[in-house]
Short mmCIF file of C-alpha atoms and ligand atoms in Angstrom, two decimals:
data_model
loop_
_atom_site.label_atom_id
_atom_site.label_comp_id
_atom_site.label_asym_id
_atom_site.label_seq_id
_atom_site.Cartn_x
_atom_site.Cartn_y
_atom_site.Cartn_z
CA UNK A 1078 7.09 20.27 -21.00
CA UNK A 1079 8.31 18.79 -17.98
CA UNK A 1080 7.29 15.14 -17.43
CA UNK A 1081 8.42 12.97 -14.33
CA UNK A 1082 6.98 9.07 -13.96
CA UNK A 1083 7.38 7.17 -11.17
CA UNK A 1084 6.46 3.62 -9.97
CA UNK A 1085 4.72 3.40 -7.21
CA UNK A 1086 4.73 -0.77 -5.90
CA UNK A 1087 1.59 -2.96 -4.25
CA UNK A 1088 1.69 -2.92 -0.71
CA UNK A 1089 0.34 -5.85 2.04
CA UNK A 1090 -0.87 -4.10 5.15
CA UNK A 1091 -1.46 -5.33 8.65
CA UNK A 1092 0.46 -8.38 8.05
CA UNK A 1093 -1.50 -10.70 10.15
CA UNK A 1094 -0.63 -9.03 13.18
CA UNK A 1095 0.00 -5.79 13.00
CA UNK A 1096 -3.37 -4.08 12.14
CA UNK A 1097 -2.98 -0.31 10.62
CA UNK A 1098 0.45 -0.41 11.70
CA UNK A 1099 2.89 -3.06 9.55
CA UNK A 1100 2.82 -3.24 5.83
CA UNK A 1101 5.65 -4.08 3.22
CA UNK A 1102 6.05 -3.00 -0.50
CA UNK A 1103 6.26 -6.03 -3.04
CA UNK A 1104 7.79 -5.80 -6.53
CA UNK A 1105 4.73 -6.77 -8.36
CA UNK A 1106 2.12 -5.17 -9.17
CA UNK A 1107 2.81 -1.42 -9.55
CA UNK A 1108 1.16 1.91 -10.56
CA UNK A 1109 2.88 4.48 -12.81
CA UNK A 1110 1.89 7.67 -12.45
CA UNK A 1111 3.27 10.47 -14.87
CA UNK A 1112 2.68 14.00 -13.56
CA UNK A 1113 3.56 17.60 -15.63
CA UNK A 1114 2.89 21.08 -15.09
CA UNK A 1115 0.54 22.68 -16.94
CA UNK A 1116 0.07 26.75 -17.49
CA UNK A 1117 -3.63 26.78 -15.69
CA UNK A 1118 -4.42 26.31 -12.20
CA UNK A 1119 -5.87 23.31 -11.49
CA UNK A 1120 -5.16 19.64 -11.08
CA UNK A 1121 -6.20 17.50 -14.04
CA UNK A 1122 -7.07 13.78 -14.00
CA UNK A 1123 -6.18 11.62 -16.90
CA UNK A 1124 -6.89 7.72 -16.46
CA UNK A 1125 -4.86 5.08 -18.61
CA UNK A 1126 -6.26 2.49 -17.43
CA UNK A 1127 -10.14 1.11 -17.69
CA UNK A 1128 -11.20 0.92 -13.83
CA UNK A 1129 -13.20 4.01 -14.03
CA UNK A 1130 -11.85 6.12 -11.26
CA UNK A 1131 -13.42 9.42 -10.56
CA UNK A 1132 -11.61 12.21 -12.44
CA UNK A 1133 -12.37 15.27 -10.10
CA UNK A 1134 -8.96 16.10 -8.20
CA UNK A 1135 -10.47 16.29 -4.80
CA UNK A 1136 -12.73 13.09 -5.93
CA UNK A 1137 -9.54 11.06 -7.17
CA UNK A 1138 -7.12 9.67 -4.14
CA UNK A 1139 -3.98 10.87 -6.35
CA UNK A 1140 -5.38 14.34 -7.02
CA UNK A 1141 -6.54 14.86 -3.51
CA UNK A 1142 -3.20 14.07 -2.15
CA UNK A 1143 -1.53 16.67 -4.65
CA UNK A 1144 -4.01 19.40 -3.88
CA UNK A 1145 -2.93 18.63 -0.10
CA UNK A 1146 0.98 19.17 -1.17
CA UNK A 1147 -0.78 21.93 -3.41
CA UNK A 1148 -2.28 23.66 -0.23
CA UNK A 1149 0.77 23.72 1.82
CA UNK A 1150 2.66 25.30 -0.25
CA UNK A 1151 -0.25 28.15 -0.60
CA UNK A 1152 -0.37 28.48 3.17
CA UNK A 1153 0.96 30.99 5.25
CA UNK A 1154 2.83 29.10 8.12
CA UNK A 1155 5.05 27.20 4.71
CA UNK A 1156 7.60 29.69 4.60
CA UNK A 1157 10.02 27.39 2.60
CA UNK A 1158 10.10 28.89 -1.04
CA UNK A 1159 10.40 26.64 -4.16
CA UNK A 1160 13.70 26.51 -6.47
CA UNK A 1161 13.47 27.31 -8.73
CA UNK A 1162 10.80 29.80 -7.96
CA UNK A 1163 7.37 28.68 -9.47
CA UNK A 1164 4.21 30.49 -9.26
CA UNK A 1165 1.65 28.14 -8.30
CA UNK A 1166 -1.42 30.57 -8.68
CA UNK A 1167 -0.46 30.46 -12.30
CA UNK A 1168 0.15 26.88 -12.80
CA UNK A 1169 -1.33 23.67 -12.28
CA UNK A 1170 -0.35 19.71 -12.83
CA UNK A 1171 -1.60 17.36 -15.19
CA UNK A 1172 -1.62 13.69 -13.95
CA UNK A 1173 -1.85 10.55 -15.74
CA UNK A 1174 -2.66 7.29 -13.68
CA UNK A 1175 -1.61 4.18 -15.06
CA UNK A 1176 -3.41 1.28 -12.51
CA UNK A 1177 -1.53 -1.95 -12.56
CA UNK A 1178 -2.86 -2.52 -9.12
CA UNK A 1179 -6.75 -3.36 -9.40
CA UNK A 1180 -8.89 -1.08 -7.15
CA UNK A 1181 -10.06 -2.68 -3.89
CA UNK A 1182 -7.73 -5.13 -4.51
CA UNK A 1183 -6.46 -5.15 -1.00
CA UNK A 1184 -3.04 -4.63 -1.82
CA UNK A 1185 -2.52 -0.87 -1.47
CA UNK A 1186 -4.02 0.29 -4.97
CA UNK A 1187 -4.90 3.85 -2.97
CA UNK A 1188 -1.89 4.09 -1.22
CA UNK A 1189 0.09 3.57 -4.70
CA UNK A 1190 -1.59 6.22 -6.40
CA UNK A 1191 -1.34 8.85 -3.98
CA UNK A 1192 1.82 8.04 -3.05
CA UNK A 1193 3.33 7.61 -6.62
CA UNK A 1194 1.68 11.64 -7.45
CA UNK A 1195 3.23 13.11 -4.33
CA UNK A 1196 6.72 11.69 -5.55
CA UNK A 1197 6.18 12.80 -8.73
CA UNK A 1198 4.95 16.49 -8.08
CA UNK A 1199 7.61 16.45 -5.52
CA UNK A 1200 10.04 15.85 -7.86
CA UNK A 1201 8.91 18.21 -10.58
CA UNK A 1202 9.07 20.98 -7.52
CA UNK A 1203 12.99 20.34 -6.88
CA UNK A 1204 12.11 17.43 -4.48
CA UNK A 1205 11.25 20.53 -1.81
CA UNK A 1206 9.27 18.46 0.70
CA UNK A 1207 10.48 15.72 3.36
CA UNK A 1208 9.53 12.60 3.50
CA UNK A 1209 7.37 12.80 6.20
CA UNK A 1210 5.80 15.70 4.68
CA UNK A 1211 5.17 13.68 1.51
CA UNK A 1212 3.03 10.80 3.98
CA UNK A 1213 1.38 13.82 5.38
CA UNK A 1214 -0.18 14.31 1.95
CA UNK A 1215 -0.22 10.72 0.51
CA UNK A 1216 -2.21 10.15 3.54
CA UNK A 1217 -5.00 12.68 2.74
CA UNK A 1218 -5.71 11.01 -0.52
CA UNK A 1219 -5.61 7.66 1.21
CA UNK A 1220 -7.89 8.76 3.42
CA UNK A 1221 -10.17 9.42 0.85
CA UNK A 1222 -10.29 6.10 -0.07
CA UNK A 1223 -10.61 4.26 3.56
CA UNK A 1224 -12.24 6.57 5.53
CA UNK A 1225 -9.67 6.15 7.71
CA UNK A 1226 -6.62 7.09 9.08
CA UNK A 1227 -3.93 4.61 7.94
CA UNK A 1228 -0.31 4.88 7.10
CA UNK A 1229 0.13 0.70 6.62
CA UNK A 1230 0.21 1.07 2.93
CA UNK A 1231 1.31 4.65 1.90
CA UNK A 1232 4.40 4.23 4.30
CA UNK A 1233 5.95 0.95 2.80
CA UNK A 1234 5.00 2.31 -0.60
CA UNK A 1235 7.12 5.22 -0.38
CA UNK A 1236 10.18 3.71 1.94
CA UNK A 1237 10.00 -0.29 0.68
CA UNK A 1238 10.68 -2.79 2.64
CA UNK A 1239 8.85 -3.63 5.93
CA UNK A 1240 7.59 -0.41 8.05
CA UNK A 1241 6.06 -0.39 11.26
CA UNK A 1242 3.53 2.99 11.94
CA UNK A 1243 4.36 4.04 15.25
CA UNK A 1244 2.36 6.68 15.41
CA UNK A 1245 -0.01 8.60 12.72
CA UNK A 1246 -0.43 12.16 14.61
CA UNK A 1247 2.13 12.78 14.42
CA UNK A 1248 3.93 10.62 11.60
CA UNK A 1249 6.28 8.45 13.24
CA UNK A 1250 7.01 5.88 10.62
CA UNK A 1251 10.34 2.92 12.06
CA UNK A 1252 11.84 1.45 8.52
CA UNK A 1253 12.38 -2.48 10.16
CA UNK A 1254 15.36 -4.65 8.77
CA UNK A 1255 13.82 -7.88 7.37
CA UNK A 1256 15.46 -11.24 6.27
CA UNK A 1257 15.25 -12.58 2.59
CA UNK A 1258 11.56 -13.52 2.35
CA UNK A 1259 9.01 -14.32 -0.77
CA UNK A 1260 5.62 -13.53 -0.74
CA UNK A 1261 2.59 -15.37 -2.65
CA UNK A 1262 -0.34 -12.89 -3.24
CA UNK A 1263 -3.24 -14.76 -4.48
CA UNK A 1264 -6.25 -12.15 -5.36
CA UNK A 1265 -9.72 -13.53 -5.88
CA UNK A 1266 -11.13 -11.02 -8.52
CA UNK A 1267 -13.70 -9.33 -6.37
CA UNK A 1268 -14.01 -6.02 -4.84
CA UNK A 1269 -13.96 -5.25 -0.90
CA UNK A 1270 -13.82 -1.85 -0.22
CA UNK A 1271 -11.61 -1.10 2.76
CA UNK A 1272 -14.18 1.65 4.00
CA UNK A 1273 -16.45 -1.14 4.09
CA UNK A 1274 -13.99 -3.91 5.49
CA UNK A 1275 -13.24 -1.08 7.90
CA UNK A 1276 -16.84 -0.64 9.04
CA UNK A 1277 -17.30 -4.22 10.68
CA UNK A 1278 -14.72 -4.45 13.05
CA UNK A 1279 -14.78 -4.44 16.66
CA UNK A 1280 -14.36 -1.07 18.38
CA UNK A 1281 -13.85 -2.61 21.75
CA UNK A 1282 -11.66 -5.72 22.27
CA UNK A 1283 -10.79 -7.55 25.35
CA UNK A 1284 -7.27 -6.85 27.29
CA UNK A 1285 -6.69 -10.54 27.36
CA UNK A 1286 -7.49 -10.34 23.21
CA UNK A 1287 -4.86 -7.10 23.24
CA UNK A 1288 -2.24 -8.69 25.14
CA UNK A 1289 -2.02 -11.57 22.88
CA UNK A 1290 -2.10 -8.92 19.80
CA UNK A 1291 0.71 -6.40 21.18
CA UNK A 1292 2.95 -10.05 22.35
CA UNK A 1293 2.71 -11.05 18.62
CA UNK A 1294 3.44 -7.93 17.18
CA UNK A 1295 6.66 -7.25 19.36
CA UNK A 1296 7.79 -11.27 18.37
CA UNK A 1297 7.32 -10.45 14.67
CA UNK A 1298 9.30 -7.06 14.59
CA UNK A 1299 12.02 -9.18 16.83
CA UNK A 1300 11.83 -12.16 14.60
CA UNK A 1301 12.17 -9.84 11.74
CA UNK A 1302 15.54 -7.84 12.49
CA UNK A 1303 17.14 -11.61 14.22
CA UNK A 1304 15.84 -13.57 11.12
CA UNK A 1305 14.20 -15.99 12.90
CA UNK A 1306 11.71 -17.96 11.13
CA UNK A 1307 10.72 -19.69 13.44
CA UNK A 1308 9.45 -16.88 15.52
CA UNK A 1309 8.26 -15.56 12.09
CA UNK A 1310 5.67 -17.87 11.64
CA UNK A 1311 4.41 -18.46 15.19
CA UNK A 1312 3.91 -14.39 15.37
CA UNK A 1313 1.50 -14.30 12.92
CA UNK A 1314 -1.49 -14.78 14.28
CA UNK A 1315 -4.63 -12.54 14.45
CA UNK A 1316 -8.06 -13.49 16.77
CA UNK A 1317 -9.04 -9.46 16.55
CA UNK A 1318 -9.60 -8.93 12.69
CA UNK A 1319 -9.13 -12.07 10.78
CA UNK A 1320 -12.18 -13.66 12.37
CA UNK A 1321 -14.49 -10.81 11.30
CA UNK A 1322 -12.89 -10.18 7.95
CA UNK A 1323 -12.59 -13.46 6.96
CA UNK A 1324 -16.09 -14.06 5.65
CA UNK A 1325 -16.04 -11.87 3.01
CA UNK A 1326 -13.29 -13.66 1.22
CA UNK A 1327 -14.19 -16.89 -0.74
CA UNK A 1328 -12.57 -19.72 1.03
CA UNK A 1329 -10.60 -17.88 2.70
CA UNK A 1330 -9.63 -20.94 5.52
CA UNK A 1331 -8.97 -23.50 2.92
CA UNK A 1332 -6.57 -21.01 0.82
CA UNK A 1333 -4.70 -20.84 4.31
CA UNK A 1334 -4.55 -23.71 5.18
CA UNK A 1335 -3.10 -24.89 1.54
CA UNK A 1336 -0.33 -22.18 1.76
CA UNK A 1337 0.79 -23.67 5.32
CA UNK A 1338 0.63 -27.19 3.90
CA UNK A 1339 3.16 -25.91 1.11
CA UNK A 1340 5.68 -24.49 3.48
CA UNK A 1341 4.80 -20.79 4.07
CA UNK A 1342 5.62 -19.30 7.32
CA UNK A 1343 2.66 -17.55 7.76
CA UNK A 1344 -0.10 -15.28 6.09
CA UNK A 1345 -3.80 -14.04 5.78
CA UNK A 1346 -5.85 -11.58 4.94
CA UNK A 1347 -3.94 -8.77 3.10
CA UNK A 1348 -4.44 -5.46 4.35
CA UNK A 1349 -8.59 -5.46 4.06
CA UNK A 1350 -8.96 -7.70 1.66
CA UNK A 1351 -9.87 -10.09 -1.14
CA UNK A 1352 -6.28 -10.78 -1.42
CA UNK A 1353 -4.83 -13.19 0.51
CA UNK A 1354 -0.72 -13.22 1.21
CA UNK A 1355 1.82 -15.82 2.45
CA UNK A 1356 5.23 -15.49 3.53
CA UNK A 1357 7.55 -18.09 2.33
CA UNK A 1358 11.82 -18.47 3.09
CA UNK A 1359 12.10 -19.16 -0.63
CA UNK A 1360 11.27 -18.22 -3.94
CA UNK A 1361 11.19 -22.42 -4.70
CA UNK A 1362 8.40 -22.53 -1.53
CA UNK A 1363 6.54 -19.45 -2.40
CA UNK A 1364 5.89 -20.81 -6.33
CA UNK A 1365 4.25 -24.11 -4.36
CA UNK A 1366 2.44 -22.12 -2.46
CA UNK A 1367 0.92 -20.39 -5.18
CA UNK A 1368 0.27 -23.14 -7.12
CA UNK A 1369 -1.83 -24.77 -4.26
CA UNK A 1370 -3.97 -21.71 -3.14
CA UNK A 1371 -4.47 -21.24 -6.99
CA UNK A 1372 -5.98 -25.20 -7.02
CA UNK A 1373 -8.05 -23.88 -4.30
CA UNK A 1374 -10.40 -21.57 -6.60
CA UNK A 1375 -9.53 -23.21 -9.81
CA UNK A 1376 -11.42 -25.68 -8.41
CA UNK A 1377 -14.19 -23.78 -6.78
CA UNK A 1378 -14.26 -22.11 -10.15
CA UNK A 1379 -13.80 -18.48 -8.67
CA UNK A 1380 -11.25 -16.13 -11.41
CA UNK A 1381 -8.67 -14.86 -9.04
CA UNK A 1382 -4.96 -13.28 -10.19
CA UNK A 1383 -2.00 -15.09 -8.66
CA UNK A 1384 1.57 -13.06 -7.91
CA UNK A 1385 4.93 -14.45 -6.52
CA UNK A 1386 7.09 -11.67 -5.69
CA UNK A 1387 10.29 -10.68 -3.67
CA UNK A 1388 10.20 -7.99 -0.54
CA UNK A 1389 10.58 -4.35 -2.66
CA UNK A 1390 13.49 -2.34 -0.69
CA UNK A 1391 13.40 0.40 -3.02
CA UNK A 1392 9.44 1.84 -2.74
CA UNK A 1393 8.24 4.31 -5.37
CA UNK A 1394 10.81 5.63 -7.31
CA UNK A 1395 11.40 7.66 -10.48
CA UNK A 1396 11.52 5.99 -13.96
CA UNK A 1397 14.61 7.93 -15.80
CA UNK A 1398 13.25 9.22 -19.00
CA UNK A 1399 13.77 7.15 -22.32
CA UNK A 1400 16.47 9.37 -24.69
CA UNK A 1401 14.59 9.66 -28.20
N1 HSE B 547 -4.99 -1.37 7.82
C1 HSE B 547 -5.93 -1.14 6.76
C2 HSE B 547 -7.16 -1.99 7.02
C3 HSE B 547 -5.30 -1.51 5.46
O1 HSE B 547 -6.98 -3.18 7.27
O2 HSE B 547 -8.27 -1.48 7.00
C4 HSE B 547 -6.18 -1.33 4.27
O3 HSE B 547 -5.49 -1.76 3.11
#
């Protein structure tokens, strides 16, 4: 039987300032997702891991992003037909969902998953659809998940590096240069859910509060593709969602403000939350900064997960098969 696995990498989204728009891949932690065919039709849910997802395909953010690649290639406007030929009202796919990346972790556990099954049925199916196509359905299963329409994870996850969601209807997804960087991810081990995280924010922010957001956002990408530091670190800054989000995060000011102290550029919240992230210029830097945010709760006694990690460049990609 035909067996593809892929790895699918941990994503931080927003990046301070670039809410539902900038996100990066990092190398660590990942999801592996191993997807076959299987002679029935339906789409079948097999959990490695003990976080108790839901196993129903359209319940299950990997499964409802394959029925969505599943769908198009049923419909009548997808002309495009699969080599080699495959019947899909006779056969079905079999996934098996290997979490590394703790649910509602806040670094793109969703995103990972759906991305990593869309790769991996893609590739089973003679790598047919595009890249944007494969967001297109990645994003339905993320969707699941958030309640909301974001590309910030799913589109570093698949491309690596830093991307920048210029649009989500349609997909309009810029791949940004970036210079070295190391990022500290320090995860308090509780559970926000980004539909919740989602539900507090602000729907209506002041044009003075905008301005300030768009200025930063434009200095970051700038700062990013010129490698300036510098301009790195005074970019990131966030008065629209960090203030809101910040609360649910267990000293979530005092973790910041030890990360500075050690020499990272910048940081915050990742994507919605509990994990907080810091860019640092080395790998030297970003160990120190891990090691003080990580005093922070060992103190305060709160169990958290700590990971030092380059930039990923290379997104989700597929593990070549072990000979026997
Ligand atoms: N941009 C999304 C949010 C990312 O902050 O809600 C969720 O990981």
């Amino acid at each position: 039987m035909e067996k593809i696995t892929v790895r699918a990498p941990a994503t931080v989204a927003n990046v301070v300032c670039g809410f539902d728009c900038l996100g990066f891949a990092i190398k660590e932690p990942f999801d592996e997702i191993t997807i076959s065919i299987i002679e029935e039709q339906t789409v079948k849910i097999k959990h490695l891991d003990n976080f108790n997802l839901p196993t129903e395909a359209d319940q299950n953010v990997a499964g409802k992003a394959v029925l969505a690649m599943i769908e198009k290639i049923q419909s009548s406007d997808h002309k495009k037909p699969l080599s080699p030929p495959k019947n899909l009202e006779h056969i079905g796919f079999q996934i098996e969902i290997k979490k590394g990346i703790k649910p509602g972790s806040g670094i793109g556990s969703s995103a990972a998953s759906a991305v990593g099954a869309v790769v991996a049925a893609n590739e089973l199916l003679g790598n047919h659809f595009r890249t944007n196509e494969l967001l297109e359905f990645a994003l339905a299963g993320e969707e699941l998940a958030s309640q909301g329409r974001h590309a910030d994870n799913i589109a570093p996850c698949l491309l690596g590096g830093f991307t920048l969601v210029r649009s989500v209807d349609p997909l309009d997804i810029v791949k940004l240069e970036f210079p070295p960087l190391f990022v500290t991810v320090i995860h308090p081990q509780i559970e926000i859910k980004t539909s919740e995280a989602r539900k507090i924010l602000p729907q209506q922010i002041p044009l003075k509060t905008a301005v300030k957001a768009w200025s930063n956002l434009g200095a970051f990408v700038s700062a990013l593709s010129k490698g300036d530091y510098e301009l790195l670190a005074r970019s990131m800054e966030d008065e629209i969602i960090e203030p809101v989000r910040k609360g649910l995060i267990p000293y979530f000011d005092e973790l910041k403000k030890a990360g500075l102290k050690a020499g990272a550029l910048g940081g915050g919240i990742s994507g919605s939350g509990p994990s907080v992230f810091m860019l640092s210029k080395s790998q030297e830097i970003a160990q120190n900064v891990a090691q003080e945010m990580s005093g922070i709760l060992d103190k305060n006694r709160i169990p958290f997960k700590a990971y030092v990690s380059e930039i990923d460049s290379e997104g989700t990609k597929v593990i070549p098969r072990r000979k026997a």
